[in-house]
Amino acid sequence: MATPCAPLCAAEANEAIRAFMAARTGRPLWSDEQTEYERLLAVWAAASATAH
């Protein structure tokens, strides 16, 4: 059973990824930024998996 927070958490993680990438539009990610993007993506994937 999904936790009540799961869909909201997935949406928040998605918004964080969108804001993160929007702040870096037009250029490749630096190494530390790539690491942060992968962390955000993992948070989103985990939240999405628990939402179903």
PDB file of C-alpha atoms in Angstrom:
ATOM      1  CA  MET A   1       0.000   0.000   0.000  1.00  0.00           C
ATOM      2  CA  ALA A   2       1.271   3.441  -0.934  1.00  0.00           C
ATOM      3  CA  THR A   3       1.823   6.018   1.731  1.00  0.00           C
ATOM      4  CA  PRO A   4      -0.454   9.080   1.567  1.00  0.00           C
ATOM      5  CA  CYS A   5       2.588  11.242   0.832  1.00  0.00           C
ATOM      6  CA  ALA A   6       3.798   9.214  -2.150  1.00  0.00           C
ATOM      7  CA  PRO A   7       2.039  11.047  -5.003  1.00  0.00           C
ATOM      8  CA  LEU A   8       2.727  14.443  -3.459  1.00  0.00           C
ATOM      9  CA  CYS A   9       6.352  13.527  -2.881  1.00  0.00           C
ATOM     10  CA  ALA A  10       6.727  12.382  -6.512  1.00  0.00           C
ATOM     11  CA  ALA A  11       5.197  15.657  -7.691  1.00  0.00           C
ATOM     12  CA  GLU A  12       7.522  17.650  -5.447  1.00  0.00           C
ATOM     13  CA  ALA A  13      10.541  15.698  -6.685  1.00  0.00           C
ATOM     14  CA  ASN A  14       9.428  16.281 -10.279  1.00  0.00           C
ATOM     15  CA  GLU A  15       9.116  20.011  -9.636  1.00  0.00           C
ATOM     16  CA  ALA A  16      12.569  20.064  -8.028  1.00  0.00           C
ATOM     17  CA  ILE A  17      14.051  18.387 -11.123  1.00  0.00           C
ATOM     18  CA  ARG A  18      12.278  20.863 -13.427  1.00  0.00           C
ATOM     19  CA  ALA A  19      13.529  23.855 -11.429  1.00  0.00           C
ATOM     20  CA  PHE A  20      17.045  22.409 -11.233  1.00  0.00           C
ATOM     21  CA  MET A  21      17.214  21.897 -15.001  1.00  0.00           C
ATOM     22  CA  ALA A  22      15.543  25.240 -15.818  1.00  0.00           C
ATOM     23  CA  ALA A  23      18.281  27.021 -13.890  1.00  0.00           C
ATOM     24  CA  ARG A  24      20.848  25.350 -16.157  1.00  0.00           C
ATOM     25  CA  THR A  25      19.138  25.735 -19.543  1.00  0.00           C
ATOM     26  CA  GLY A  26      21.476  26.025 -22.502  1.00  0.00           C
ATOM     27  CA  ARG A  27      24.542  24.374 -21.065  1.00  0.00           C
ATOM     28  CA  PRO A  28      25.691  20.920 -20.062  1.00  0.00           C
ATOM     29  CA  LEU A  29      25.687  19.947 -16.404  1.00  0.00           C
ATOM     30  CA  TRP A  30      28.926  20.170 -14.508  1.00  0.00           C
ATOM     31  CA  SER A  31      30.122  17.056 -12.716  1.00  0.00           C
ATOM     32  CA  ASP A  32      28.703  18.031  -9.326  1.00  0.00           C
ATOM     33  CA  GLU A  33      25.442  19.092 -10.956  1.00  0.00           C
ATOM     34  CA  GLN A  34      25.170  15.754 -12.737  1.00  0.00           C
ATOM     35  CA  THR A  35      25.562  14.044  -9.374  1.00  0.00           C
ATOM     36  CA  GLU A  36      22.777  16.202  -7.896  1.00  0.00           C
ATOM     37  CA  TYR A  37      20.520  15.554 -10.907  1.00  0.00           C
ATOM     38  CA  GLU A  38      21.007  11.795 -10.485  1.00  0.00           C
ATOM     39  CA  ARG A  39      20.144  12.108  -6.778  1.00  0.00           C
ATOM     40  CA  LEU A  40      16.969  14.043  -7.576  1.00  0.00           C
ATOM     41  CA  LEU A  41      16.045  11.482 -10.220  1.00  0.00           C
ATOM     42  CA  ALA A  42      16.510   8.651  -7.711  1.00  0.00           C
ATOM     43  CA  VAL A  43      14.242  10.460  -5.206  1.00  0.00           C
ATOM     44  CA  TRP A  44      11.597  10.904  -7.921  1.00  0.00           C
ATOM     45  CA  ALA A  45      11.866   7.245  -9.013  1.00  0.00           C
ATOM     46  CA  ALA A  46      11.505   5.990  -5.440  1.00  0.00           C
ATOM     47  CA  ALA A  47       8.521   8.251  -4.798  1.00  0.00           C
ATOM     48  CA  SER A  48       6.910   7.234  -8.078  1.00  0.00           C
ATOM     49  CA  ALA A  49       7.401   3.536  -7.325  1.00  0.00           C
ATOM     50  CA  THR A  50       5.681   3.856  -3.954  1.00  0.00           C
ATOM     51  CA  ALA A  51       2.806   5.840  -5.490  1.00  0.00           C
ATOM     52  CA  HIS A  52       1.497   2.792  -7.361  1.00  0.00           C
TER      53      HIS A  52
END
